[in-house]
Amino acid sequence: MKTYETNPEDPDRERRMVGVSEYEVVADGSTLVAYGLGACVGLAVYDPENAVGGLAHAMLPRRSEGDGTGDGKYVDAAVETMLREAVSAGASYGALEGYVVGGSDLLDLRELPREVSDDNVATARETFADLDVSVEGEDVGGGRGRTVEFDTETGRVAVLTAYDPEPVLLRVGDDGDADAGES
């Protein structure tokens, strides 16, 4: 996790970048941002009752037995870990919502199997379902990269692309922020 600036709408709140193979769970109202989602997926969890949220930038679908790599690298491990940490931070498990962003086919991935994008998305859906957490929104697939911005104070989950000036809102913030059109 890298803090890289303050939130322009509220300079007292942090914007935190979640890099590749990282995740962050907060209960302080920070905005979490994952840039450059191609084959990777951004995974968000949120409890709107307690304003606890998390975001991961996962690279591969499943952790293999004995792999000690960090929990943010793998979709299954990231979802499981964020849910556990969200509850530890004050979330109510039954109130948690899931969001999935990314899984695009942008490049010729010479070092990864071609299906990694689809596998990342399928694993996210499956892991959330296995853990009884509803996926409330997703923006996945296709041939465009994405950035996801998740305001954990309001719950707003916005997806931005280079070619569309309007974000896709997977979740409108509790402050009623609907200034960006849903796509």
mmCIF file with all atom_site columns, C-alpha atoms in Angstrom:
data_model
loop_
_atom_site.group_PDB
_atom_site.id
_atom_site.type_symbol
_atom_site.label_atom_id
_atom_site.label_alt_id
_atom_site.label_comp_id
_atom_site.label_asym_id
_atom_site.label_entity_id
_atom_site.label_seq_id
_atom_site.pdbx_PDB_ins_code
_atom_site.Cartn_x
_atom_site.Cartn_y
_atom_site.Cartn_z
_atom_site.occupancy
_atom_site.B_iso_or_equiv
_atom_site.pdbx_formal_charge
_atom_site.auth_seq_id
_atom_site.auth_comp_id
_atom_site.auth_asym_id
_atom_site.auth_atom_id
_atom_site.pdbx_PDB_model_num
ATOM 1   C CA . MET A 1 1   ? 0.000   0.000   0.000   1.00 0.00 ? 1   MET A CA 1
ATOM 2   C CA . LYS A 1 2   ? 1.269   3.419   -0.950  1.00 0.00 ? 2   LYS A CA 1
ATOM 3   C CA . THR A 1 3   ? -0.377  6.656   0.093   1.00 0.00 ? 3   THR A CA 1
ATOM 4   C CA . TYR A 1 4   ? 0.094   8.993   -2.827  1.00 0.00 ? 4   TYR A CA 1
ATOM 5   C CA . GLU A 1 5   ? -2.086  12.028  -2.295  1.00 0.00 ? 5   GLU A CA 1
ATOM 6   C CA . THR A 1 6   ? -5.015  13.449  -0.449  1.00 0.00 ? 6   THR A CA 1
ATOM 7   C CA . ASN A 1 7   ? -8.541  13.152  -1.721  1.00 0.00 ? 7   ASN A CA 1
ATOM 8   C CA . PRO A 1 8   ? -9.334  16.263  -3.826  1.00 0.00 ? 8   PRO A CA 1
ATOM 9   C CA . GLU A 1 9   ? -12.922 16.387  -2.515  1.00 0.00 ? 9   GLU A CA 1
ATOM 10  C CA . ASP A 1 10  ? -11.741 16.144  1.095   1.00 0.00 ? 10  ASP A CA 1
ATOM 11  C CA . PRO A 1 11  ? -8.071  16.965  1.751   1.00 0.00 ? 11  PRO A CA 1
ATOM 12  C CA . ASP A 1 12  ? -8.244  15.355  5.200   1.00 0.00 ? 12  ASP A CA 1
ATOM 13  C CA . ARG A 1 13  ? -8.946  11.922  3.685   1.00 0.00 ? 13  ARG A CA 1
ATOM 14  C CA . GLU A 1 14  ? -6.235  9.830   2.069   1.00 0.00 ? 14  GLU A CA 1
ATOM 15  C CA . ARG A 1 15  ? -6.206  8.248   -1.379  1.00 0.00 ? 15  ARG A CA 1
ATOM 16  C CA . ARG A 1 16  ? -4.256  5.011   -1.237  1.00 0.00 ? 16  ARG A CA 1
ATOM 17  C CA . MET A 1 17  ? -2.875  3.191   -4.236  1.00 0.00 ? 17  MET A CA 1
ATOM 18  C CA . VAL A 1 18  ? -3.246  -0.581  -4.170  1.00 0.00 ? 18  VAL A CA 1
ATOM 19  C CA . GLY A 1 19  ? -0.497  -1.987  -6.394  1.00 0.00 ? 19  GLY A CA 1
ATOM 20  C CA . VAL A 1 20  ? -0.299  -5.281  -8.253  1.00 0.00 ? 20  VAL A CA 1
ATOM 21  C CA . SER A 1 21  ? -0.462  -8.237  -5.832  1.00 0.00 ? 21  SER A CA 1
ATOM 22  C CA . GLU A 1 22  ? -1.457  -5.960  -2.948  1.00 0.00 ? 22  GLU A CA 1
ATOM 23  C CA . TYR A 1 23  ? -4.629  -5.464  -0.948  1.00 0.00 ? 23  TYR A CA 1
ATOM 24  C CA . GLU A 1 24  ? -5.783  -3.003  1.676   1.00 0.00 ? 24  GLU A CA 1
ATOM 25  C CA . VAL A 1 25  ? -8.659  -3.105  4.182   1.00 0.00 ? 25  VAL A CA 1
ATOM 26  C CA . VAL A 1 26  ? -9.640  0.138   5.924   1.00 0.00 ? 26  VAL A CA 1
ATOM 27  C CA . ALA A 1 27  ? -12.228 1.573   8.268   1.00 0.00 ? 27  ALA A CA 1
ATOM 28  C CA . ASP A 1 28  ? -10.983 5.166   8.083   1.00 0.00 ? 28  ASP A CA 1
ATOM 29  C CA . GLY A 1 29  ? -12.856 6.485   5.038   1.00 0.00 ? 29  GLY A CA 1
ATOM 30  C CA . SER A 1 30  ? -9.859  6.391   2.706   1.00 0.00 ? 30  SER A CA 1
ATOM 31  C CA . THR A 1 31  ? -10.281 6.136   -1.044  1.00 0.00 ? 31  THR A CA 1
ATOM 32  C CA . LEU A 1 32  ? -8.570  3.023   -2.414  1.00 0.00 ? 32  LEU A CA 1
ATOM 33  C CA . VAL A 1 33  ? -7.381  3.041   -6.032  1.00 0.00 ? 33  VAL A CA 1
ATOM 34  C CA . ALA A 1 34  ? -6.067  0.255   -8.283  1.00 0.00 ? 34  ALA A CA 1
ATOM 35  C CA . TYR A 1 35  ? -4.600  1.449   -11.588 1.00 0.00 ? 35  TYR A CA 1
ATOM 36  C CA . GLY A 1 36  ? -3.972  -0.454  -14.784 1.00 0.00 ? 36  GLY A CA 1
ATOM 37  C CA . LEU A 1 37  ? -6.270  -3.445  -14.416 1.00 0.00 ? 37  LEU A CA 1
ATOM 38  C CA . GLY A 1 38  ? -5.804  -5.559  -17.526 1.00 0.00 ? 38  GLY A CA 1
ATOM 39  C CA . ALA A 1 39  ? -5.819  -9.327  -17.019 1.00 0.00 ? 39  ALA A CA 1
ATOM 40  C CA . CYS A 1 40  ? -5.596  -8.583  -13.284 1.00 0.00 ? 40  CYS A CA 1
ATOM 41  C CA . VAL A 1 41  ? -8.781  -8.045  -11.326 1.00 0.00 ? 41  VAL A CA 1
ATOM 42  C CA . GLY A 1 42  ? -9.688  -5.443  -8.773  1.00 0.00 ? 42  GLY A CA 1
ATOM 43  C CA . LEU A 1 43  ? -11.695 -7.025  -5.970  1.00 0.00 ? 43  LEU A CA 1
ATOM 44  C CA . ALA A 1 44  ? -13.629 -4.826  -3.567  1.00 0.00 ? 44  ALA A CA 1
ATOM 45  C CA . VAL A 1 45  ? -15.446 -5.783  -0.389  1.00 0.00 ? 45  VAL A CA 1
ATOM 46  C CA . TYR A 1 46  ? -17.670 -3.352  1.480   1.00 0.00 ? 46  TYR A CA 1
ATOM 47  C CA . ASP A 1 47  ? -19.929 -3.256  4.517   1.00 0.00 ? 47  ASP A CA 1
ATOM 48  C CA . PRO A 1 48  ? -22.190 -0.212  4.011   1.00 0.00 ? 48  PRO A CA 1
ATOM 49  C CA . GLU A 1 49  ? -23.521 -0.410  7.575   1.00 0.00 ? 49  GLU A CA 1
ATOM 50  C CA . ASN A 1 50  ? -20.074 0.050   9.142   1.00 0.00 ? 50  ASN A CA 1
ATOM 51  C CA . ALA A 1 51  ? -18.131 1.741   6.282   1.00 0.00 ? 51  ALA A CA 1
ATOM 52  C CA . VAL A 1 52  ? -15.429 -0.925  6.268   1.00 0.00 ? 52  VAL A CA 1
ATOM 53  C CA . GLY A 1 53  ? -13.970 -1.728  2.876   1.00 0.00 ? 53  GLY A CA 1
ATOM 54  C CA . GLY A 1 54  ? -11.102 -3.381  1.089   1.00 0.00 ? 54  GLY A CA 1
ATOM 55  C CA . LEU A 1 55  ? -9.567  -3.483  -2.366  1.00 0.00 ? 55  LEU A CA 1
ATOM 56  C CA . ALA A 1 56  ? -7.156  -5.979  -3.918  1.00 0.00 ? 56  ALA A CA 1
ATOM 57  C CA . HIS A 1 57  ? -5.260  -5.909  -7.233  1.00 0.00 ? 57  HIS A CA 1
ATOM 58  C CA . ALA A 1 58  ? -4.969  -9.655  -7.848  1.00 0.00 ? 58  ALA A CA 1
ATOM 59  C CA . MET A 1 59  ? -2.862  -11.101 -10.642 1.00 0.00 ? 59  MET A CA 1
ATOM 60  C CA . LEU A 1 60  ? -3.603  -14.841 -10.770 1.00 0.00 ? 60  LEU A CA 1
ATOM 61  C CA . PRO A 1 61  ? -6.676  -16.962 -9.970  1.00 0.00 ? 61  PRO A CA 1
ATOM 62  C CA . ARG A 1 62  ? -5.577  -19.458 -7.323  1.00 0.00 ? 62  ARG A CA 1
ATOM 63  C CA . ARG A 1 63  ? -2.792  -19.925 -4.849  1.00 0.00 ? 63  ARG A CA 1
ATOM 64  C CA . SER A 1 64  ? -1.155  -23.336 -5.131  1.00 0.00 ? 64  SER A CA 1
ATOM 65  C CA . GLU A 1 65  ? -0.461  -25.517 -2.108  1.00 0.00 ? 65  GLU A CA 1
ATOM 66  C CA . GLY A 1 66  ? 2.617   -24.333 -0.228  1.00 0.00 ? 66  GLY A CA 1
ATOM 67  C CA . ASP A 1 67  ? 2.935   -21.003 -2.067  1.00 0.00 ? 67  ASP A CA 1
ATOM 68  C CA . GLY A 1 68  ? 3.964   -18.436 0.524   1.00 0.00 ? 68  GLY A CA 1
ATOM 69  C CA . THR A 1 69  ? 3.450   -15.451 -1.770  1.00 0.00 ? 69  THR A CA 1
ATOM 70  C CA . GLY A 1 70  ? 1.424   -12.556 -0.360  1.00 0.00 ? 70  GLY A CA 1
ATOM 71  C CA . ASP A 1 71  ? -2.357  -12.842 -0.158  1.00 0.00 ? 71  ASP A CA 1
ATOM 72  C CA . GLY A 1 72  ? -2.977  -10.044 -2.671  1.00 0.00 ? 72  GLY A CA 1
ATOM 73  C CA . LYS A 1 73  ? -1.432  -11.902 -5.609  1.00 0.00 ? 73  LYS A CA 1
ATOM 74  C CA . TYR A 1 74  ? -4.162  -14.524 -5.919  1.00 0.00 ? 74  TYR A CA 1
ATOM 75  C CA . VAL A 1 75  ? -7.890  -13.909 -6.382  1.00 0.00 ? 75  VAL A CA 1
ATOM 76  C CA . ASP A 1 76  ? -9.022  -16.662 -3.999  1.00 0.00 ? 76  ASP A CA 1
ATOM 77  C CA . ALA A 1 77  ? -6.590  -15.702 -1.231  1.00 0.00 ? 77  ALA A CA 1
ATOM 78  C CA . ALA A 1 78  ? -7.278  -11.972 -1.629  1.00 0.00 ? 78  ALA A CA 1
ATOM 79  C CA . VAL A 1 79  ? -11.041 -12.391 -1.254  1.00 0.00 ? 79  VAL A CA 1
ATOM 80  C CA . GLU A 1 80  ? -10.702 -14.711 1.757   1.00 0.00 ? 80  GLU A CA 1
ATOM 81  C CA . THR A 1 81  ? -8.140  -12.481 3.480   1.00 0.00 ? 81  THR A CA 1
ATOM 82  C CA . MET A 1 82  ? -10.015 -9.231  2.867   1.00 0.00 ? 82  MET A CA 1
ATOM 83  C CA . LEU A 1 83  ? -13.260 -10.693 4.207   1.00 0.00 ? 83  LEU A CA 1
ATOM 84  C CA . ARG A 1 84  ? -11.489 -11.922 7.335   1.00 0.00 ? 84  ARG A CA 1
ATOM 85  C CA . GLU A 1 85  ? -9.707  -8.586  7.864   1.00 0.00 ? 85  GLU A CA 1
ATOM 86  C CA . ALA A 1 86  ? -12.881 -6.587  7.171   1.00 0.00 ? 86  ALA A CA 1
ATOM 87  C CA . VAL A 1 87  ? -14.678 -8.461  9.950   1.00 0.00 ? 87  VAL A CA 1
ATOM 88  C CA . SER A 1 88  ? -11.684 -7.860  12.243  1.00 0.00 ? 88  SER A CA 1
ATOM 89  C CA . ALA A 1 89  ? -11.924 -4.143  11.385  1.00 0.00 ? 89  ALA A CA 1
ATOM 90  C CA . GLY A 1 90  ? -15.596 -4.005  12.398  1.00 0.00 ? 90  GLY A CA 1
ATOM 91  C CA . ALA A 1 91  ? -17.561 -5.206  9.364   1.00 0.00 ? 91  ALA A CA 1
ATOM 92  C CA . SER A 1 92  ? -20.614 -7.392  9.777   1.00 0.00 ? 92  SER A CA 1
ATOM 93  C CA . TYR A 1 93  ? -20.039 -10.491 7.626   1.00 0.00 ? 93  TYR A CA 1
ATOM 94  C CA . GLY A 1 94  ? -23.669 -10.684 6.558   1.00 0.00 ? 94  GLY A CA 1
ATOM 95  C CA . ALA A 1 95  ? -23.599 -7.085  5.296   1.00 0.00 ? 95  ALA A CA 1
ATOM 96  C CA . LEU A 1 96  ? -20.500 -7.474  3.099   1.00 0.00 ? 96  LEU A CA 1
ATOM 97  C CA . GLU A 1 97  ? -20.841 -6.867  -0.641  1.00 0.00 ? 97  GLU A CA 1
ATOM 98  C CA . GLY A 1 98  ? -18.408 -7.863  -3.389  1.00 0.00 ? 98  GLY A CA 1
ATOM 99  C CA . TYR A 1 99  ? -17.318 -6.076  -6.584  1.00 0.00 ? 99  TYR A CA 1
ATOM 100 C CA . VAL A 1 100 ? -15.167 -7.362  -9.472  1.00 0.00 ? 100 VAL A CA 1
ATOM 101 C CA . VAL A 1 101 ? -13.355 -5.191  -12.048 1.00 0.00 ? 101 VAL A CA 1
ATOM 102 C CA . GLY A 1 102 ? -10.896 -6.071  -14.834 1.00 0.00 ? 102 GLY A CA 1
ATOM 103 C CA . GLY A 1 103 ? -10.086 -9.399  -16.418 1.00 0.00 ? 103 GLY A CA 1
ATOM 104 C CA . SER A 1 104 ? -9.469  -7.846  -19.838 1.00 0.00 ? 104 SER A CA 1
ATOM 105 C CA . ASP A 1 105 ? -7.603  -9.313  -22.795 1.00 0.00 ? 105 ASP A CA 1
ATOM 106 C CA . LEU A 1 106 ? -5.255  -6.433  -23.581 1.00 0.00 ? 106 LEU A CA 1
ATOM 107 C CA . LEU A 1 107 ? -1.999  -7.995  -24.681 1.00 0.00 ? 107 LEU A CA 1
ATOM 108 C CA . ASP A 1 108 ? -0.365  -11.109 -25.913 1.00 0.00 ? 108 ASP A CA 1
ATOM 109 C CA . LEU A 1 109 ? 0.513   -12.550 -22.507 1.00 0.00 ? 109 LEU A CA 1
ATOM 110 C CA . ARG A 1 110 ? 3.535   -14.636 -23.388 1.00 0.00 ? 110 ARG A CA 1
ATOM 111 C CA . GLU A 1 111 ? 4.316   -15.567 -19.799 1.00 0.00 ? 111 GLU A CA 1
ATOM 112 C CA . LEU A 1 112 ? 0.762   -16.341 -18.684 1.00 0.00 ? 112 LEU A CA 1
ATOM 113 C CA . PRO A 1 113 ? -1.853  -18.711 -20.066 1.00 0.00 ? 113 PRO A CA 1
ATOM 114 C CA . ARG A 1 114 ? -4.256  -16.924 -22.414 1.00 0.00 ? 114 ARG A CA 1
ATOM 115 C CA . GLU A 1 115 ? -7.214  -17.811 -20.203 1.00 0.00 ? 115 GLU A CA 1
ATOM 116 C CA . VAL A 1 116 ? -5.845  -16.026 -17.127 1.00 0.00 ? 116 VAL A CA 1
ATOM 117 C CA . SER A 1 117 ? -8.243  -13.077 -17.582 1.00 0.00 ? 117 SER A CA 1
ATOM 118 C CA . ASP A 1 118 ? -11.319 -15.302 -17.722 1.00 0.00 ? 118 ASP A CA 1
ATOM 119 C CA . ASP A 1 119 ? -9.989  -17.517 -14.916 1.00 0.00 ? 119 ASP A CA 1
ATOM 120 C CA . ASN A 1 120 ? -9.454  -14.482 -12.672 1.00 0.00 ? 120 ASN A CA 1
ATOM 121 C CA . VAL A 1 121 ? -13.056 -13.356 -13.153 1.00 0.00 ? 121 VAL A CA 1
ATOM 122 C CA . ALA A 1 122 ? -14.495 -16.873 -12.750 1.00 0.00 ? 122 ALA A CA 1
ATOM 123 C CA . THR A 1 123 ? -12.443 -17.471 -9.592  1.00 0.00 ? 123 THR A CA 1
ATOM 124 C CA . ALA A 1 124 ? -13.625 -14.166 -8.123  1.00 0.00 ? 124 ALA A CA 1
ATOM 125 C CA . ARG A 1 125 ? -17.275 -15.026 -8.718  1.00 0.00 ? 125 ARG A CA 1
ATOM 126 C CA . GLU A 1 126 ? -16.802 -18.558 -7.394  1.00 0.00 ? 126 GLU A CA 1
ATOM 127 C CA . THR A 1 127 ? -14.891 -17.483 -4.274  1.00 0.00 ? 127 THR A CA 1
ATOM 128 C CA . PHE A 1 128 ? -17.437 -14.816 -3.345  1.00 0.00 ? 128 PHE A CA 1
ATOM 129 C CA . ALA A 1 129 ? -20.272 -17.332 -3.901  1.00 0.00 ? 129 ALA A CA 1
ATOM 130 C CA . ASP A 1 130 ? -18.523 -20.047 -1.865  1.00 0.00 ? 130 ASP A CA 1
ATOM 131 C CA . LEU A 1 131 ? -18.152 -17.566 0.998   1.00 0.00 ? 131 LEU A CA 1
ATOM 132 C CA . ASP A 1 132 ? -21.799 -16.394 0.764   1.00 0.00 ? 132 ASP A CA 1
ATOM 133 C CA . VAL A 1 133 ? -20.949 -12.852 -0.303  1.00 0.00 ? 133 VAL A CA 1
ATOM 134 C CA . SER A 1 134 ? -23.061 -11.399 -3.101  1.00 0.00 ? 134 SER A CA 1
ATOM 135 C CA . VAL A 1 135 ? -21.282 -9.754  -6.036  1.00 0.00 ? 135 VAL A CA 1
ATOM 136 C CA . GLU A 1 136 ? -23.259 -6.522  -6.314  1.00 0.00 ? 136 GLU A CA 1
ATOM 137 C CA . GLY A 1 137 ? -21.435 -5.133  -9.336  1.00 0.00 ? 137 GLY A CA 1
ATOM 138 C CA . GLU A 1 138 ? -18.841 -5.975  -11.923 1.00 0.00 ? 138 GLU A CA 1
ATOM 139 C CA . ASP A 1 139 ? -17.206 -4.465  -15.003 1.00 0.00 ? 139 ASP A CA 1
ATOM 140 C CA . VAL A 1 140 ? -15.130 -7.239  -16.579 1.00 0.00 ? 140 VAL A CA 1
ATOM 141 C CA . GLY A 1 141 ? -13.736 -8.633  -19.820 1.00 0.00 ? 141 GLY A CA 1
ATOM 142 C CA . GLY A 1 142 ? -13.376 -6.950  -23.156 1.00 0.00 ? 142 GLY A CA 1
ATOM 143 C CA . GLY A 1 143 ? -10.280 -5.272  -24.481 1.00 0.00 ? 143 GLY A CA 1
ATOM 144 C CA . ARG A 1 144 ? -9.917  -2.197  -22.298 1.00 0.00 ? 144 ARG A CA 1
ATOM 145 C CA . GLY A 1 145 ? -7.834  -1.472  -19.258 1.00 0.00 ? 145 GLY A CA 1
ATOM 146 C CA . ARG A 1 146 ? -9.496  -0.080  -16.186 1.00 0.00 ? 146 ARG A CA 1
ATOM 147 C CA . THR A 1 147 ? -8.843  1.835   -13.000 1.00 0.00 ? 147 THR A CA 1
ATOM 148 C CA . VAL A 1 148 ? -11.093 1.338   -9.992  1.00 0.00 ? 148 VAL A CA 1
ATOM 149 C CA . GLU A 1 149 ? -11.626 4.021   -7.330  1.00 0.00 ? 149 GLU A CA 1
ATOM 150 C CA . PHE A 1 150 ? -13.355 2.901   -4.143  1.00 0.00 ? 150 PHE A CA 1
ATOM 151 C CA . ASP A 1 151 ? -14.426 5.553   -1.630  1.00 0.00 ? 151 ASP A CA 1
ATOM 152 C CA . THR A 1 152 ? -14.782 3.589   1.594   1.00 0.00 ? 152 THR A CA 1
ATOM 153 C CA . GLU A 1 153 ? -16.472 6.484   3.373   1.00 0.00 ? 153 GLU A CA 1
ATOM 154 C CA . THR A 1 154 ? -19.440 6.643   0.983   1.00 0.00 ? 154 THR A CA 1
ATOM 155 C CA . GLY A 1 155 ? -19.148 3.222   -0.676  1.00 0.00 ? 155 GLY A CA 1
ATOM 156 C CA . ARG A 1 156 ? -18.839 4.682   -4.186  1.00 0.00 ? 156 ARG A CA 1
ATOM 157 C CA . VAL A 1 157 ? -17.145 2.207   -6.564  1.00 0.00 ? 157 VAL A CA 1
ATOM 158 C CA . ALA A 1 158 ? -16.195 3.893   -9.850  1.00 0.00 ? 158 ALA A CA 1
ATOM 159 C CA . VAL A 1 159 ? -14.488 2.306   -12.859 1.00 0.00 ? 159 VAL A CA 1
ATOM 160 C CA . LEU A 1 160 ? -12.566 4.536   -15.258 1.00 0.00 ? 160 LEU A CA 1
ATOM 161 C CA . THR A 1 161 ? -11.103 3.823   -18.690 1.00 0.00 ? 161 THR A CA 1
ATOM 162 C CA . ALA A 1 162 ? -8.839  5.850   -20.958 1.00 0.00 ? 162 ALA A CA 1
ATOM 163 C CA . TYR A 1 163 ? -11.451 6.152   -23.705 1.00 0.00 ? 163 TYR A CA 1
ATOM 164 C CA . ASP A 1 164 ? -14.537 7.065   -21.732 1.00 0.00 ? 164 ASP A CA 1
ATOM 165 C CA . PRO A 1 165 ? -14.710 10.338  -19.788 1.00 0.00 ? 165 PRO A CA 1
ATOM 166 C CA . GLU A 1 166 ? -17.606 9.083   -17.658 1.00 0.00 ? 166 GLU A CA 1
ATOM 167 C CA . PRO A 1 167 ? -16.921 6.480   -14.980 1.00 0.00 ? 167 PRO A CA 1
ATOM 168 C CA . VAL A 1 168 ? -19.036 3.365   -14.694 1.00 0.00 ? 168 VAL A CA 1
ATOM 169 C CA . LEU A 1 169 ? -20.557 3.404   -11.207 1.00 0.00 ? 169 LEU A CA 1
ATOM 170 C CA . LEU A 1 170 ? -20.818 -0.076  -9.740  1.00 0.00 ? 170 LEU A CA 1
ATOM 171 C CA . ARG A 1 171 ? -22.038 1.446   -6.495  1.00 0.00 ? 171 ARG A CA 1
ATOM 172 C CA . VAL A 1 172 ? -23.295 4.990   -6.032  1.00 0.00 ? 172 VAL A CA 1
ATOM 173 C CA . GLY A 1 173 ? -21.980 6.483   -2.821  1.00 0.00 ? 173 GLY A CA 1
ATOM 174 C CA . ASP A 1 174 ? -24.208 6.815   0.219   1.00 0.00 ? 174 ASP A CA 1
ATOM 175 C CA . ASP A 1 175 ? -23.783 10.575  -0.068  1.00 0.00 ? 175 ASP A CA 1
ATOM 176 C CA . GLY A 1 176 ? -26.029 10.329  -3.150  1.00 0.00 ? 176 GLY A CA 1
ATOM 177 C CA . ASP A 1 177 ? -23.192 11.162  -5.556  1.00 0.00 ? 177 ASP A CA 1
ATOM 178 C CA . ALA A 1 178 ? -24.750 10.413  -8.895  1.00 0.00 ? 178 ALA A CA 1
ATOM 179 C CA . ASP A 1 179 ? -23.015 13.137  -10.898 1.00 0.00 ? 179 ASP A CA 1
ATOM 180 C CA . ALA A 1 180 ? -21.315 10.522  -13.071 1.00 0.00 ? 180 ALA A CA 1
ATOM 181 C CA . GLY A 1 181 ? -23.632 8.573   -15.305 1.00 0.00 ? 181 GLY A CA 1
ATOM 182 C CA . GLU A 1 182 ? -23.973 4.840   -14.897 1.00 0.00 ? 182 GLU A CA 1
ATOM 183 C CA . SER A 1 183 ? -22.997 2.909   -17.988 1.00 0.00 ? 183 SER A CA 1
#
